[in-house]
mmCIF file of C-alpha atoms in Angstrom:
data_model
loop_
_atom_site.group_PDB
_atom_site.id
_atom_site.type_symbol
_atom_site.label_atom_id
_atom_site.label_comp_id
_atom_site.label_asym_id
_atom_site.label_seq_id
_atom_site.Cartn_x
_atom_site.Cartn_y
_atom_site.Cartn_z
ATOM 1 C CA UNK A 1 -1.552 -18.423 42.316
ATOM 2 C CA UNK A 2 0.457 -20.371 44.571
ATOM 3 C CA UNK A 3 0.092 -23.727 44.709
ATOM 4 C CA UNK A 4 -0.310 -25.030 49.050
ATOM 5 C CA UNK A 5 1.104 -28.813 49.164
ATOM 6 C CA UNK A 6 -0.547 -31.542 51.374
ATOM 7 C CA UNK A 7 1.932 -34.471 51.517
ATOM 8 C CA UNK A 8 1.365 -35.853 55.159
ATOM 9 C CA UNK A 9 -1.679 -36.478 57.618
ATOM 10 C CA UNK A 10 -0.704 -32.485 58.931
ATOM 11 C CA UNK A 11 -3.171 -30.145 60.400
ATOM 12 C CA UNK A 12 -4.566 -28.741 57.400
ATOM 13 C CA UNK A 13 -5.297 -32.607 56.434
ATOM 14 C CA UNK A 14 -7.146 -32.868 59.489
ATOM 15 C CA UNK A 15 -9.064 -30.099 59.096
ATOM 16 C CA UNK A 16 -10.238 -30.978 55.528
ATOM 17 C CA UNK A 17 -10.795 -34.684 56.922
ATOM 18 C CA UNK A 18 -13.410 -33.152 59.441
ATOM 19 C CA UNK A 19 -16.031 -31.609 56.495
ATOM 20 C CA UNK A 20 -16.148 -34.950 55.411
ATOM 21 C CA UNK A 21 -17.156 -36.831 58.539
ATOM 22 C CA UNK A 22 -18.335 -34.005 61.607
ATOM 23 C CA UNK A 23 -21.381 -32.341 60.659
ATOM 24 C CA UNK A 24 -21.233 -29.803 63.713
ATOM 25 C CA UNK A 25 -17.502 -28.729 61.641
ATOM 26 C CA UNK A 26 -18.410 -28.917 58.513
ATOM 27 C CA UNK A 27 -21.241 -26.334 59.652
ATOM 28 C CA UNK A 28 -18.905 -24.520 61.605
ATOM 29 C CA UNK A 29 -16.632 -23.728 58.583
ATOM 30 C CA UNK A 30 -19.542 -23.439 56.401
ATOM 31 C CA UNK A 31 -18.358 -25.224 53.466
ATOM 32 C CA UNK A 32 -17.751 -29.258 52.034
ATOM 33 C CA UNK A 33 -16.350 -31.591 50.367
ATOM 34 C CA UNK A 34 -18.016 -32.151 46.844
ATOM 35 C CA UNK A 35 -16.193 -35.633 44.678
ATOM 36 C CA UNK A 36 -17.057 -36.468 41.498
ATOM 37 C CA UNK A 37 -16.537 -34.479 37.970
ATOM 38 C CA UNK A 38 -20.578 -34.246 37.177
ATOM 39 C CA UNK A 39 -21.312 -32.586 40.741
ATOM 40 C CA UNK A 40 -18.366 -30.444 40.693
ATOM 41 C CA UNK A 41 -19.196 -29.596 37.174
ATOM 42 C CA UNK A 42 -22.590 -28.045 38.019
ATOM 43 C CA UNK A 43 -21.694 -26.634 41.419
ATOM 44 C CA UNK A 44 -19.402 -24.310 38.561
ATOM 45 C CA UNK A 45 -22.306 -24.201 36.112
ATOM 46 C CA UNK A 46 -24.931 -22.681 39.296
ATOM 47 C CA UNK A 47 -22.432 -20.306 40.432
ATOM 48 C CA UNK A 48 -21.395 -21.877 43.662
ATOM 49 C CA UNK A 49 -18.371 -20.120 45.535
ATOM 50 C CA UNK A 50 -15.300 -22.716 45.355
ATOM 51 C CA UNK A 51 -13.022 -22.309 47.766
ATOM 52 C CA UNK A 52 -10.312 -24.704 47.528
ATOM 53 C CA UNK A 53 -9.579 -27.557 44.653
ATOM 54 C CA UNK A 54 -7.735 -30.094 45.484
ATOM 55 C CA UNK A 55 -6.117 -32.512 43.030
ATOM 56 C CA UNK A 56 -3.479 -34.846 41.995
ATOM 57 C CA UNK A 57 0.153 -33.548 42.360
ATOM 58 C CA UNK A 58 1.666 -36.745 41.025
ATOM 59 C CA UNK A 59 0.060 -37.080 38.276
ATOM 60 C CA UNK A 60 -0.937 -35.454 34.687
ATOM 61 C CA UNK A 61 -4.511 -33.823 34.857
ATOM 62 C CA UNK A 62 -7.302 -34.245 32.533
ATOM 63 C CA UNK A 63 -7.768 -31.778 30.558
ATOM 64 C CA UNK A 64 -11.333 -31.364 32.082
ATOM 65 C CA UNK A 65 -9.359 -30.926 35.661
ATOM 66 C CA UNK A 66 -6.510 -28.330 33.839
ATOM 67 C CA UNK A 67 -9.396 -26.545 32.363
ATOM 68 C CA UNK A 68 -11.076 -26.275 35.657
ATOM 69 C CA UNK A 69 -8.205 -25.462 37.443
ATOM 70 C CA UNK A 70 -7.197 -22.870 35.084
ATOM 71 C CA UNK A 71 -10.971 -21.191 35.118
ATOM 72 C CA UNK A 72 -11.420 -21.164 39.004
ATOM 73 C CA UNK A 73 -8.957 -17.987 39.692
ATOM 74 C CA UNK A 74 -9.930 -16.959 43.242
ATOM 75 C CA UNK A 75 -10.062 -21.081 44.662
ATOM 76 C CA UNK A 76 -7.050 -22.357 46.117
ATOM 77 C CA UNK A 77 -5.063 -24.684 44.938
ATOM 78 C CA UNK A 78 -4.463 -27.765 46.927
ATOM 79 C CA UNK A 79 -1.891 -30.796 45.513
ATOM 80 C CA UNK A 80 -2.424 -33.393 47.255
ATOM 81 C CA UNK A 81 -1.076 -36.805 47.649
ATOM 82 C CA UNK A 82 -2.867 -39.600 45.787
ATOM 83 C CA UNK A 83 -2.993 -41.391 49.278
ATOM 84 C CA UNK A 84 -4.110 -38.411 50.886
ATOM 85 C CA UNK A 85 -6.396 -37.694 48.119
ATOM 86 C CA UNK A 86 -8.181 -40.463 47.603
ATOM 87 C CA UNK A 87 -9.131 -40.604 51.328
ATOM 88 C CA UNK A 88 -10.673 -37.460 50.771
ATOM 89 C CA UNK A 89 -12.475 -38.618 48.136
ATOM 90 C CA UNK A 90 -13.616 -41.727 50.014
ATOM 91 C CA UNK A 91 -12.479 -44.173 46.962
ATOM 92 C CA UNK A 92 -9.494 -46.677 48.016
ATOM 93 C CA UNK A 93 -7.692 -47.213 45.343
ATOM 94 C CA UNK A 94 -6.085 -44.024 45.041
ATOM 95 C CA UNK A 95 -8.556 -42.870 41.542
ATOM 96 C CA UNK A 96 -9.077 -39.602 43.271
ATOM 97 C CA UNK A 97 -8.430 -36.681 40.348
ATOM 98 C CA UNK A 98 -9.620 -33.573 41.809
ATOM 99 C CA UNK A 99 -12.184 -32.916 44.687
ATOM 100 C CA UNK A 100 -13.460 -29.049 45.841
ATOM 101 C CA UNK A 101 -14.496 -27.456 49.101
ATOM 102 C CA UNK A 102 -17.502 -25.141 48.219
ATOM 103 C CA UNK A 103 -19.270 -22.861 50.512
ATOM 104 C CA UNK A 104 -22.539 -23.760 51.867
ATOM 105 C CA UNK A 105 -25.545 -21.125 50.970
ATOM 106 C CA UNK A 106 -27.794 -20.145 53.674
ATOM 107 C CA UNK A 107 -30.420 -22.170 55.034
ATOM 108 C CA UNK A 108 -33.433 -19.352 54.627
ATOM 109 C CA UNK A 109 -36.161 -21.115 53.293
ATOM 110 C CA UNK A 110 -36.752 -17.819 50.582
ATOM 111 C CA UNK A 111 -34.576 -19.120 48.884
ATOM 112 C CA UNK A 112 -37.139 -21.571 47.499
ATOM 113 C CA UNK A 113 -39.012 -19.804 44.740
ATOM 114 C CA UNK A 114 -43.163 -20.617 45.265
ATOM 115 C CA UNK A 115 -45.102 -18.904 42.521
ATOM 116 C CA UNK A 116 -48.376 -20.458 41.664
ATOM 117 C CA UNK A 117 -47.118 -23.529 39.635
ATOM 118 C CA UNK A 118 -45.192 -24.014 43.159
ATOM 119 C CA UNK A 119 -44.070 -27.517 43.907
ATOM 120 C CA UNK A 120 -41.469 -28.018 46.905
ATOM 121 C CA UNK A 121 -41.115 -31.128 49.490
ATOM 122 C CA UNK A 122 -40.733 -31.413 52.911
ATOM 123 C CA UNK A 123 -38.802 -34.424 54.574
ATOM 124 C CA UNK A 124 -38.995 -34.540 57.717
ATOM 125 C CA UNK A 125 -36.059 -35.626 60.372
ATOM 126 C CA UNK A 126 -34.306 -37.896 57.232
ATOM 127 C CA UNK A 127 -32.243 -40.347 58.768
ATOM 128 C CA UNK A 128 -29.953 -41.482 55.609
ATOM 129 C CA UNK A 129 -28.392 -38.588 53.968
ATOM 130 C CA UNK A 130 -28.868 -41.002 50.596
ATOM 131 C CA UNK A 131 -32.301 -40.739 50.499
ATOM 132 C CA UNK A 132 -32.196 -36.965 51.380
ATOM 133 C CA UNK A 133 -30.289 -36.569 47.917
ATOM 134 C CA UNK A 134 -32.646 -39.032 46.376
ATOM 135 C CA UNK A 135 -34.740 -36.638 46.790
ATOM 136 C CA UNK A 136 -33.563 -34.061 45.978
ATOM 137 C CA UNK A 137 -32.420 -35.702 42.538
ATOM 138 C CA UNK A 138 -36.269 -36.509 41.494
ATOM 139 C CA UNK A 139 -37.049 -33.081 42.389
ATOM 140 C CA UNK A 140 -34.795 -31.342 40.284
ATOM 141 C CA UNK A 141 -36.118 -34.682 37.792
ATOM 142 C CA UNK A 142 -39.447 -33.296 38.162
ATOM 143 C CA UNK A 143 -39.563 -29.992 38.194
ATOM 144 C CA UNK A 144 -39.765 -29.437 41.951
ATOM 145 C CA UNK A 145 -38.818 -25.928 43.045
ATOM 146 C CA UNK A 146 -36.509 -26.651 46.170
ATOM 147 C CA UNK A 147 -36.714 -29.383 49.192
ATOM 148 C CA UNK A 148 -36.741 -28.623 52.943
ATOM 149 C CA UNK A 149 -34.842 -30.890 55.588
ATOM 150 C CA UNK A 150 -36.775 -30.515 59.180
ATOM 151 C CA UNK A 151 -35.257 -31.250 62.608
ATOM 152 C CA UNK A 152 -31.523 -32.046 63.234
ATOM 153 C CA UNK A 153 -31.127 -35.520 61.783
ATOM 154 C CA UNK A 154 -29.250 -36.724 58.815
ATOM 155 C CA UNK A 155 -27.452 -33.654 56.512
ATOM 156 C CA UNK A 156 -28.058 -32.748 53.490
ATOM 157 C CA UNK A 157 -24.604 -31.472 53.384
ATOM 158 C CA UNK A 158 -23.173 -35.007 54.286
ATOM 159 C CA UNK A 159 -20.665 -36.471 50.886
ATOM 160 C CA UNK A 160 -23.469 -39.685 50.754
ATOM 161 C CA UNK A 161 -26.092 -36.793 50.123
ATOM 162 C CA UNK A 162 -24.260 -35.004 47.695
ATOM 163 C CA UNK A 163 -23.216 -37.779 45.439
ATOM 164 C CA UNK A 164 -26.721 -39.365 46.178
ATOM 165 C CA UNK A 165 -27.930 -36.454 43.920
ATOM 166 C CA UNK A 166 -25.442 -36.670 41.550
ATOM 167 C CA UNK A 167 -25.805 -32.953 41.029
ATOM 168 C CA UNK A 168 -29.002 -31.629 41.373
ATOM 169 C CA UNK A 169 -28.494 -30.731 45.075
ATOM 170 C CA UNK A 170 -26.805 -27.173 43.153
ATOM 171 C CA UNK A 171 -29.311 -26.977 40.766
ATOM 172 C CA UNK A 172 -32.486 -27.435 43.222
ATOM 173 C CA UNK A 173 -32.748 -24.882 46.714
ATOM 174 C CA UNK A 174 -32.339 -27.173 49.561
ATOM 175 C CA UNK A 175 -33.159 -25.853 52.977
ATOM 176 C CA UNK A 176 -32.569 -26.844 56.645
ATOM 177 C CA UNK A 177 -35.597 -25.544 59.032
ATOM 178 C CA UNK A 178 -35.383 -26.300 62.434
ATOM 179 C CA UNK A 179 -38.733 -27.191 62.710
ATOM 180 C CA UNK A 180 -42.038 -27.286 61.414
ATOM 181 C CA UNK A 181 -43.111 -24.708 63.142
ATOM 182 C CA UNK A 182 -41.054 -22.391 61.249
ATOM 183 C CA UNK A 183 -41.898 -23.580 57.936
ATOM 184 C CA UNK A 184 -45.837 -23.441 58.440
ATOM 185 C CA UNK A 185 -45.014 -19.695 58.991
ATOM 186 C CA UNK A 186 -43.129 -19.155 55.869
ATOM 187 C CA UNK A 187 -46.490 -21.253 54.267
ATOM 188 C CA UNK A 188 -48.691 -18.366 55.672
ATOM 189 C CA UNK A 189 -46.645 -16.004 54.569
ATOM 190 C CA UNK A 190 -47.000 -17.282 50.905
ATOM 191 C CA UNK A 191 -50.483 -17.272 51.324
ATOM 192 C CA UNK A 192 -50.746 -14.141 52.615
ATOM 193 C CA UNK A 193 -48.470 -13.160 49.458
ATOM 194 C CA UNK A 194 -51.604 -14.437 47.151
ATOM 195 C CA UNK A 195 -50.512 -18.219 46.838
ATOM 196 C CA UNK A 196 -52.949 -20.832 47.731
ATOM 197 C CA UNK A 197 -50.119 -23.517 48.960
ATOM 198 C CA UNK A 198 -51.412 -26.508 49.937
ATOM 199 C CA UNK A 199 -49.520 -29.180 52.010
ATOM 200 C CA UNK A 200 -49.898 -32.452 51.390
ATOM 201 C CA UNK A 201 -48.639 -35.745 53.597
ATOM 202 C CA UNK A 202 -47.967 -38.568 52.463
ATOM 203 C CA UNK A 203 -50.018 -41.904 54.399
ATOM 204 C CA UNK A 204 -50.289 -45.151 53.388
ATOM 205 C CA UNK A 205 -54.192 -44.563 54.949
ATOM 206 C CA UNK A 206 -54.513 -41.206 52.965
ATOM 207 C CA UNK A 207 -57.921 -39.248 52.222
ATOM 208 C CA UNK A 208 -57.732 -39.418 48.405
ATOM 209 C CA UNK A 209 -55.227 -42.004 46.257
ATOM 210 C CA UNK A 210 -52.632 -39.659 44.743
ATOM 211 C CA UNK A 211 -53.409 -40.067 41.196
ATOM 212 C CA UNK A 212 -57.145 -38.598 42.034
ATOM 213 C CA UNK A 213 -55.794 -35.735 44.035
ATOM 214 C CA UNK A 214 -55.041 -31.925 41.993
ATOM 215 C CA UNK A 215 -51.365 -32.105 41.919
ATOM 216 C CA UNK A 216 -51.360 -28.859 39.583
ATOM 217 C CA UNK A 217 -52.123 -26.748 42.398
ATOM 218 C CA UNK A 218 -49.095 -24.800 44.544
ATOM 219 C CA UNK A 219 -48.424 -28.231 46.233
ATOM 220 C CA UNK A 220 -45.539 -28.640 49.514
ATOM 221 C CA UNK A 221 -45.684 -32.639 49.651
ATOM 222 C CA UNK A 222 -44.211 -33.752 53.391
ATOM 223 C CA UNK A 223 -42.629 -36.818 53.160
ATOM 224 C CA UNK A 224 -41.688 -38.470 56.887
ATOM 225 C CA UNK A 225 -38.640 -39.853 59.121
ATOM 226 C CA UNK A 226 -37.650 -43.843 57.227
ATOM 227 C CA UNK A 227 -39.052 -45.838 60.133
ATOM 228 C CA UNK A 228 -41.413 -43.244 61.734
ATOM 229 C CA UNK A 229 -43.375 -41.637 59.483
ATOM 230 C CA UNK A 230 -43.975 -37.702 59.689
ATOM 231 C CA UNK A 231 -44.492 -36.382 63.186
ATOM 232 C CA UNK A 232 -47.332 -35.422 64.975
ATOM 233 C CA UNK A 233 -46.713 -31.621 64.467
ATOM 234 C CA UNK A 234 -46.565 -32.396 60.547
ATOM 235 C CA UNK A 235 -49.927 -34.691 60.121
ATOM 236 C CA UNK A 236 -51.943 -31.720 62.716
ATOM 237 C CA UNK A 237 -50.160 -28.661 59.451
ATOM 238 C CA UNK A 238 -50.674 -31.498 56.619
ATOM 239 C CA UNK A 239 -54.210 -29.513 54.469
ATOM 240 C CA UNK A 240 -54.642 -33.349 53.112
ATOM 241 C CA UNK A 241 -52.699 -36.260 52.926
ATOM 242 C CA UNK A 242 -52.585 -38.879 50.052
ATOM 243 C CA UNK A 243 -52.103 -42.855 49.591
ATOM 244 C CA UNK A 244 -49.965 -44.158 46.600
ATOM 245 C CA UNK A 245 -52.519 -47.580 45.753
ATOM 246 C CA UNK A 246 -49.778 -50.532 46.397
ATOM 247 C CA UNK A 247 -50.258 -54.318 45.103
ATOM 248 C CA UNK A 248 -48.109 -57.433 46.206
ATOM 249 C CA UNK A 249 -46.683 -57.933 50.023
ATOM 250 C CA UNK A 250 -45.038 -54.925 50.163
ATOM 251 C CA UNK A 251 -46.712 -52.619 53.198
ATOM 252 C CA UNK A 252 -45.026 -49.231 52.128
ATOM 253 C CA UNK A 253 -42.263 -47.473 50.232
ATOM 254 C CA UNK A 254 -38.834 -46.303 51.079
ATOM 255 C CA UNK A 255 -39.000 -42.380 51.351
ATOM 256 C CA UNK A 256 -37.360 -41.420 48.880
ATOM 257 C CA UNK A 257 -39.048 -43.938 46.245
ATOM 258 C CA UNK A 258 -42.484 -43.218 47.975
ATOM 259 C CA UNK A 259 -41.344 -38.942 46.995
ATOM 260 C CA UNK A 260 -40.460 -40.393 43.389
ATOM 261 C CA UNK A 261 -43.467 -41.442 43.038
ATOM 262 C CA UNK A 262 -45.493 -38.438 43.852
ATOM 263 C CA UNK A 263 -43.814 -35.664 42.604
ATOM 264 C CA UNK A 264 -43.992 -37.891 39.332
ATOM 265 C CA UNK A 265 -47.742 -38.105 39.547
ATOM 266 C CA UNK A 266 -47.842 -33.711 39.989
ATOM 267 C CA UNK A 267 -45.149 -33.675 37.287
ATOM 268 C CA UNK A 268 -47.706 -35.970 34.564
ATOM 269 C CA UNK A 269 -50.607 -34.038 35.839
ATOM 270 C CA UNK A 270 -49.414 -30.611 34.908
ATOM 271 C CA UNK A 271 -47.452 -31.945 32.089
ATOM 272 C CA UNK A 272 -50.679 -33.214 30.544
ATOM 273 C CA UNK A 273 -52.642 -30.016 32.114
ATOM 274 C CA UNK A 274 -49.999 -27.706 29.849
ATOM 275 C CA UNK A 275 -50.919 -29.844 26.842
ATOM 276 C CA UNK A 276 -54.604 -29.577 26.681
#
C-alpha cells in the first residue's frame, strides 16, 4: 500500500486536527482520533473500522506498531514527522508512536442490547468528556450493557472521553440521544417487547437507599448533569429514585463516582443472587 507523508501543517494535517478539537466537524466526517496502545488495541479487538493509521515516519517502530500496520490492510497509512504526530497525540514531548482515525458507529439506541438482565446508564447533559469516559469504564467493569448520553453537551467521541474510558469505549455500546423523550420511547418499546425496564434516578433525597432497592431487575440508571442534576423531564420519567448514604461533610458525589457506586451495587446484588 502506498504511504502518505505529512511533514508540514498542510490541509490534510489541519483536517486531522479538527477531529480532535471540533465536535461538529468530527461528527460531520463521522470519524475520530484514537490515542494510546490499549484503546487502539481494543478498537481492533471489537471490530471498529480503522480508516487510517498515523505513525512516526522518522523512527524504528515497535513490534506492536509494525504488527498493527501489517494487519490492517484497509487502513490508509500516514507517515508523519514526530512533532506533528505529537500534536495529534496531544503529547508535548513527541513520544507518540501510532494513532488511528476510526469510524464512528451510528447513534442508534437499538445498538444497546436489552434482555431480562439489562443494566444501562443514561448520562443526562454531561459537561465534562472525562466524566463520560469514566462512566463508560465503570459500566464496562460492572457488566452494564450500554451508556446513553442525552442533550447536546459534552461529546463521547472527544479524545478526553475516549482516553478516560481506557478502551472500554470500544467494548460497550455508547449512543447519543437528542432528548429524554427519545430514550423514553425506546424504553416503552422494550417494555412492550416483554422486558420490564425500571428507570432508576439517583438523587440525594431518593425514595430508597441504593442498597435496599432491587437492582437485579432490568434497570436503566439515570445520572444527572454535573452541576444541575437531572432535568425535569427525566425526573418525571423516572419510576423511582435511589440515594447513596454518605458520611462526612461532602454533600454529593461527582457524577462519575455516583454512577460507579450504583453500578457496583447492581453488580454486587446480581452476583450475590447468581451465587445463592
